[in-house]
Coordinates of C-alpha atoms and ligand atoms in Angstrom, one line a residue:
M507 CA 92.1 75.0 -69.7
Q508 CA 92.1 78.6 -68.6
E509 CA 88.6 79.0 -70.2
K510 CA 87.3 76.3 -68.6
I511 CA 88.7 77.4 -65.1
N512 CA 87.1 80.7 -65.8
T513 CA 83.7 79.2 -65.8
L514 CA 84.2 76.6 -63.3
K515 CA 85.7 79.0 -60.6
P516 CA 82.9 81.4 -59.9
E517 CA 80.5 78.4 -59.9
L518 CA 82.5 76.6 -57.2
L519 CA 83.2 79.8 -55.1
R520 CA 79.3 80.5 -55.2
A521 CA 78.5 77.1 -54.4
I522 CA 81.2 77.3 -51.3
E523 CA 79.6 80.6 -50.2
K524 CA 76.1 79.2 -50.3
A525 CA 76.8 76.0 -48.4
D526 CA 75.5 76.8 -44.9
T527 CA 76.0 73.5 -43.4
L528 CA 79.3 71.4 -42.7
S529 CA 77.4 68.6 -44.8
A530 CA 76.5 70.9 -47.6
L531 CA 80.0 72.1 -48.0
D532 CA 81.2 68.8 -48.0
E533 CA 79.1 67.9 -50.9
V534 CA 80.6 70.9 -52.6
R535 CA 84.1 69.5 -51.9
V536 CA 83.3 66.2 -53.3
S537 CA 81.7 67.7 -56.5
A538 CA 84.9 69.5 -57.0
L539 CA 87.7 67.5 -55.7
G540 CA 86.2 64.0 -55.2
K541 CA 87.2 60.9 -57.3
N542 CA 84.7 62.0 -60.0
G543 CA 84.8 65.7 -59.1
Q544 CA 85.1 68.6 -61.8
I545 CA 88.6 69.7 -60.9
T546 CA 89.8 66.1 -60.6
G547 CA 88.1 65.7 -64.1
L548 CA 90.3 68.4 -65.7
M549 CA 93.4 67.1 -64.1
K550 CA 92.6 63.8 -66.1
T551 CA 92.6 65.7 -69.3
L552 CA 96.1 66.9 -68.8
G553 CA 97.5 63.6 -70.0
G554 CA 96.2 64.2 -73.6
L555 CA 97.9 67.4 -74.0
S556 CA 101.4 67.9 -75.6
P557 CA 104.2 68.1 -73.0
E558 CA 104.5 72.0 -73.4
E559 CA 100.7 72.6 -73.0
R560 CA 100.6 70.1 -70.1
K561 CA 103.2 72.4 -68.3
T562 CA 101.4 75.6 -68.2
A563 CA 97.9 74.0 -68.0
G564 CA 99.2 71.8 -65.2
Q565 CA 100.4 75.0 -63.5
V566 CA 97.4 77.0 -64.0
L567 CA 95.3 74.1 -62.8
N568 CA 97.3 73.6 -59.5
V569 CA 96.9 77.2 -58.7
F570 CA 93.1 76.8 -59.3
K571 CA 92.9 73.7 -57.3
N572 CA 94.8 75.0 -54.3
E573 CA 92.5 78.3 -54.3
I574 CA 89.3 76.1 -54.2
A575 CA 90.8 73.8 -51.4
A576 CA 91.5 77.2 -49.4
A577 CA 88.2 78.5 -49.8
L578 CA 86.6 75.1 -48.7
D579 CA 88.9 75.2 -45.6
Q580 CA 88.1 78.6 -44.8
K581 CA 84.2 78.0 -45.0
K582 CA 84.7 75.1 -43.0
E583 CA 86.5 76.8 -40.3
A584 CA 83.6 79.6 -40.4
L585 CA 80.8 76.9 -40.2
E586 CA 82.4 75.1 -37.2
T587 CA 83.0 78.3 -35.2
K588 CA 79.3 79.3 -36.0
A589 CA 78.0 75.9 -34.6
L590 CA 80.1 76.2 -31.4
N591 CA 78.9 79.8 -30.8
E592 CA 75.2 78.5 -31.5
K593 CA 76.0 75.6 -29.0
L594 CA 77.5 78.0 -26.3
Q595 CA 74.5 80.3 -26.6
S596 CA 71.8 77.6 -26.4
E597 CA 73.5 75.8 -23.3
S598 CA 74.5 78.9 -21.2
V599 CA 73.0 79.3 -17.8
D600 CA 70.8 82.3 -17.1
V601 CA 72.1 83.5 -13.7
T602 CA 69.4 85.7 -13.3
L603 CA 66.6 83.2 -13.1
P604 CA 64.9 82.7 -9.6
V605 CA 66.1 80.0 -7.7
R606 CA 63.8 76.7 -7.4
P607 CA 62.0 76.8 -4.0
E608 CA 63.4 74.3 -1.5
E609 CA 61.4 72.9 1.3
Q610 CA 62.9 73.8 4.8
G611 CA 62.4 71.1 7.2
R612 CA 61.2 71.6 10.8
I613 CA 62.1 69.9 14.3
H614 CA 59.5 67.4 14.9
P615 CA 57.1 67.9 17.9
I616 CA 58.3 64.6 19.6
S617 CA 62.1 65.6 19.0
Q618 CA 61.0 69.1 20.7
V619 CA 59.3 67.3 23.5
I620 CA 62.3 65.0 23.8
E621 CA 64.4 67.9 24.1
E622 CA 62.2 69.9 26.5
T623 CA 61.7 66.8 28.8
L624 CA 65.5 66.1 29.0
T625 CA 66.2 69.5 29.8
I626 CA 63.7 69.5 32.8
F627 CA 65.1 66.1 34.1
A628 CA 68.8 67.2 33.7
Q629 CA 68.0 70.2 36.0
M630 CA 66.8 67.8 38.5
G631 CA 69.8 65.8 38.3
F632 CA 68.8 62.9 36.2
E633 CA 71.1 61.2 34.0
L634 CA 70.4 60.0 30.4
A635 CA 70.2 56.2 30.0
E636 CA 69.8 54.6 26.6
G637 CA 68.8 50.9 25.3
P638 CA 68.3 49.1 22.1
D639 CA 65.0 49.3 20.1
I640 CA 65.4 45.6 19.5
E641 CA 65.4 43.9 23.0
D642 CA 65.7 40.4 24.3
D643 CA 62.9 38.8 26.2
W644 CA 65.0 39.0 29.6
H645 CA 65.1 42.8 29.5
N646 CA 61.7 43.5 28.0
F647 CA 59.8 41.1 30.3
E648 CA 61.3 38.5 32.2
A649 CA 63.5 40.6 34.5
L650 CA 60.7 43.1 34.8
N651 CA 58.7 40.4 36.6
M652 CA 56.8 39.2 33.4
P653 CA 57.6 35.7 32.8
A654 CA 56.6 33.6 29.8
A655 CA 52.9 32.7 30.8
H656 CA 52.3 36.2 32.6
P657 CA 49.0 37.6 31.6
A658 CA 50.3 41.3 31.5
R659 CA 52.3 40.2 28.5
Q660 CA 49.0 39.9 26.7
M661 CA 48.3 43.9 27.0
Q662 CA 51.5 44.4 25.1
A663 CA 51.0 43.1 21.7
T664 CA 54.6 42.1 20.7
F665 CA 56.4 42.3 17.4
F666 CA 58.7 39.2 17.5
F667 CA 61.5 38.5 15.3
P668 CA 62.3 34.9 14.4
G669 CA 64.7 33.6 16.9
G670 CA 62.9 35.2 19.9
S671 CA 64.3 38.9 20.1
L672 CA 61.6 41.6 19.6
L673 CA 60.9 45.3 19.2
R674 CA 60.8 46.6 22.8
T675 CA 57.1 47.3 23.8
Q676 CA 58.2 49.7 26.6
T677 CA 61.3 51.7 27.8
S678 CA 61.2 49.8 31.1
G679 CA 63.8 47.3 29.9
V680 CA 66.3 50.1 30.3
Q681 CA 66.0 50.1 33.9
I682 CA 67.3 46.4 34.1
R683 CA 70.2 47.3 31.6
T684 CA 70.9 50.2 33.8
M685 CA 70.7 48.3 37.2
E686 CA 72.9 45.4 35.7
A687 CA 75.5 47.8 34.5
K688 CA 75.9 50.2 37.7
K689 CA 75.2 50.0 41.3
P690 CA 72.9 52.8 43.3
P691 CA 72.6 55.5 43.5
I692 CA 70.8 55.4 40.2
K693 CA 68.8 58.3 38.8
I694 CA 68.1 58.2 35.3
V695 CA 65.7 58.9 32.5
C696 CA 65.4 57.2 29.1
P697 CA 63.3 58.6 26.1
G698 CA 62.9 56.1 23.2
R699 CA 60.8 54.5 20.7
T700 CA 58.6 51.6 21.6
Y701 CA 56.3 49.2 19.6
R702 CA 53.1 47.5 20.0
R703 CA 50.7 45.9 17.5
D704 CA 48.0 48.8 17.4
Y705 CA 46.7 51.4 15.2
D706 CA 43.9 54.1 15.9
A707 CA 43.6 57.8 16.5
T708 CA 45.6 57.5 19.8
H709 CA 47.8 54.3 19.0
T710 CA 50.5 53.7 16.3
P711 CA 52.6 50.7 15.9
M712 CA 55.7 52.9 16.9
F713 CA 55.2 55.4 19.8
H714 CA 57.4 57.2 22.5
Q715 CA 57.9 56.9 25.9
I716 CA 60.3 58.1 28.7
E717 CA 61.4 56.0 31.6
G718 CA 62.4 57.2 34.9
L719 CA 64.3 55.2 37.4
V720 CA 65.5 56.4 41.0
I721 CA 67.3 53.9 43.4
D722 CA 69.0 54.6 46.4
D723 CA 68.6 53.7 50.2
K724 CA 65.9 56.0 51.2
T725 CA 63.9 57.1 48.1
N726 CA 60.1 57.0 48.7
L727 CA 56.7 57.5 47.1
A728 CA 56.7 61.3 48.3
N729 CA 59.7 61.8 46.2
L730 CA 58.2 60.4 43.1
K731 CA 55.2 62.5 43.7
S732 CA 57.3 65.6 44.0
V733 CA 59.5 64.9 40.9
L734 CA 56.4 64.3 38.8
L735 CA 54.5 67.4 40.0
E736 CA 57.7 69.4 39.6
F737 CA 58.1 68.1 36.0
F738 CA 54.5 68.8 34.9
K739 CA 54.7 72.4 36.3
L740 CA 57.9 73.0 34.2
F741 CA 56.7 71.1 30.9
F742 CA 53.6 72.8 30.8
E743 CA 55.0 76.2 32.0
T744 CA 52.1 76.8 34.7
D745 CA 51.8 76.4 38.5
D746 CA 48.2 75.4 37.8
V747 CA 48.9 71.7 37.8
A748 CA 47.6 68.8 40.2
V749 CA 48.4 65.3 40.3
R750 CA 46.3 62.4 41.6
F751 CA 47.5 58.8 42.1
R752 CA 45.2 55.9 41.3
P753 CA 46.1 52.2 42.5
S754 CA 47.1 50.1 39.5
Y755 CA 49.2 47.1 38.7
F756 CA 52.2 46.8 36.8
P757 CA 54.4 43.4 37.3
F758 CA 57.6 45.4 38.1
T759 CA 56.3 47.8 40.8
E760 CA 54.7 47.2 44.2
P761 CA 52.6 49.2 44.9
S762 CA 51.9 50.6 41.5
Y763 CA 49.9 53.7 40.4
E764 CA 48.5 55.5 37.4
M765 CA 49.0 59.3 37.8
D766 CA 46.3 61.7 36.7
L767 CA 47.0 65.2 35.8
G768 CA 44.6 67.8 37.0
G769 CA 44.7 71.7 36.6
A770 CA 44.9 73.9 33.7
M771 CA 45.9 71.4 30.9
A772 CA 43.0 69.2 31.9
R773 CA 40.6 71.8 31.9
N774 CA 41.7 73.0 28.4
I775 CA 40.1 69.9 27.1
G776 CA 37.1 70.0 29.3
K777 CA 38.3 67.4 31.8
E778 CA 39.1 67.2 35.4
W779 CA 41.7 64.6 35.3
I780 CA 43.7 63.1 32.3
E781 CA 45.4 59.7 32.9
L782 CA 49.1 60.3 32.1
L783 CA 51.4 57.6 33.3
G784 CA 52.3 54.7 35.1
C785 CA 54.5 54.7 38.1
G786 CA 55.3 52.8 41.4
V787 CA 58.0 51.7 43.8
V788 CA 60.4 49.2 42.3
D789 CA 59.4 45.6 43.1
P790 CA 62.2 44.1 45.0
R791 CA 62.3 41.0 42.9
V792 CA 63.3 43.4 40.0
L793 CA 66.1 44.9 41.9
Q794 CA 67.4 41.2 42.8
N795 CA 67.0 40.2 39.2
C796 CA 69.8 42.9 38.6
G797 CA 71.8 41.7 41.5
I798 CA 71.0 44.7 43.7
D799 CA 70.4 44.1 47.4
S800 CA 66.7 44.7 48.0
T801 CA 66.9 44.8 51.8
Q802 CA 69.3 47.8 51.3
Y803 CA 68.1 49.7 48.3
Q804 CA 64.7 50.6 47.0
G805 CA 63.3 53.5 44.7
F806 CA 60.7 54.5 42.4
A807 CA 60.1 54.2 38.4
F808 CA 57.8 55.9 36.1
G809 CA 56.7 55.6 32.5
I810 CA 55.3 58.4 30.5
G811 CA 53.9 58.4 26.9
L812 CA 55.6 61.3 25.1
D813 CA 53.4 61.3 22.2
R814 CA 50.6 62.1 24.5
L815 CA 52.6 64.8 26.0
A816 CA 53.3 66.6 22.8
M817 CA 49.5 66.3 21.6
M818 CA 48.4 67.9 25.0
K819 CA 51.1 70.7 24.8
Y820 CA 50.9 71.5 21.2
G821 CA 47.2 70.7 20.4
I822 CA 47.6 67.9 18.0
K823 CA 44.3 65.8 17.9
D824 CA 45.4 62.8 16.0
L825 CA 48.5 60.6 16.7
R826 CA 48.9 59.1 13.3
P827 CA 50.1 62.1 11.0
M828 CA 53.0 62.5 13.4
F829 CA 54.6 59.5 11.6
E830 CA 53.6 60.0 8.1
A831 CA 56.2 62.4 7.1
D832 CA 53.8 65.0 5.6
M833 CA 55.6 68.3 4.9
K834 CA 52.3 70.2 5.4
W835 CA 51.8 68.7 8.7
I836 CA 55.3 69.4 9.8
K837 CA 55.2 73.0 8.8
H838 CA 52.0 73.3 10.8
Y839 CA 53.2 71.5 13.9
G840 CA 57.1 71.7 13.7
F841 CA 59.5 73.9 15.2
L842 CA 62.1 76.1 13.6
P843 CA 65.7 75.0 15.0
L844 CA 65.8 78.4 17.0
D845 CA 62.7 77.5 18.9
T846 CA 64.4 74.5 20.6
P847 CA 65.4 75.2 24.2
T848 CA 68.9 76.3 24.6
V849 CA 69.6 75.2 28.2
T850 CA 70.5 71.6 27.0
S851 CA 73.0 72.8 24.5
G852 CA 76.6 71.9 25.7
L853 CA 74.9 70.3 28.8
S854 CA 75.7 66.6 28.8
L855 CA 73.2 64.7 30.6
N856 CA 75.7 61.7 31.4
G857 CA 76.9 62.9 34.6
G858 CA 75.3 66.0 34.2
R859 CA 74.3 68.3 37.2
K860 CA 73.4 66.4 40.3
Ligands
DAH2224 N1 56.1 50.1 31.0 C1 54.8 50.6 31.4 C2 53.9 50.6 30.0 O1 54.3 50.9 29.2 C3 54.7 52.0 32.0 C4 55.2 52.0 33.2 C5 54.5 51.6 34.4 C6 56.7 52.4 33.5 C7 55.0 51.7 35.6 C8 57.3 52.2 34.6 C9 56.5 51.9 36.0 O2 58.4 52.5 34.9 O3 57.0 52.0 37.1 O4 52.8 50.4 30.3

């Protein structure tokens, strides 16, 4: 027995030593201690020995068996530790790698212009008013003196929803909502998104307007002119501003005007005058539609295209890319947060300075 062990032992120990994976080691274990393994085979021969021989041979064999089992366990542990170290190594994070570049956003020129515009109107004592993008027929048309068959509706190619509500075609509906909710004196501006079925270099299906409305018992056209003139001086940051009113037509104002802007901004683009906005004296029927006594109160209203203002002030040629969420475009035309005017921070337009 001892002889057999003497030849088998170095063989097995070498095989254990050589096994460099867990599965190779397991093969060695099976070949030694498995059902048909070599040590198991020796165990089986014990039965054919005399009781005396069996006792000593059995002891020697047991010691040998334990020795091999211990060697297998030790090697197994070593291989497991090695595998774990390798895994840790391959999955480690290299904290010295440079960070991935992250795109930094910018303030959109429209947001910037809304901020600038509100700042100026707040300083003139206007309050901020708001209305929904999804409007009803009454606020967008009917109450503004545009009943169902009115030809002026045709100029505002409208997106309708099933059931009759619509995407507002103008911010003028906020005039109605404001006058329904509160009595004069009223002095509000309302910037917001508006929608029409239009698409070319100067028209997009969604665009922006700011609406202004002033109602009290003595407001007149001269006030309208001075408010707008002052606004454009502050907005374009120049005193070289002229305004001119041309007679026009809007169903909700009487008389109605279109206002043209002259001066530095017009000359910049080689023009004497630029058509910029609609305005007028609020039609008494609009006041009556809102339950306001038109013999006591009067006022003016105006609606300015904000996209146009942004394009003029910041030299943007085409309207369409403004709404295409293009990082290159916004990096070129957008503003860093610090560029926004600080005047409005902390200044609430609702009930702001009067
Ligand atoms: N809502 C008009 C439009 O979208 C613009 C406008 C004109 C607004 C005259 C007004 C106004 O408040 O008085 O074409």
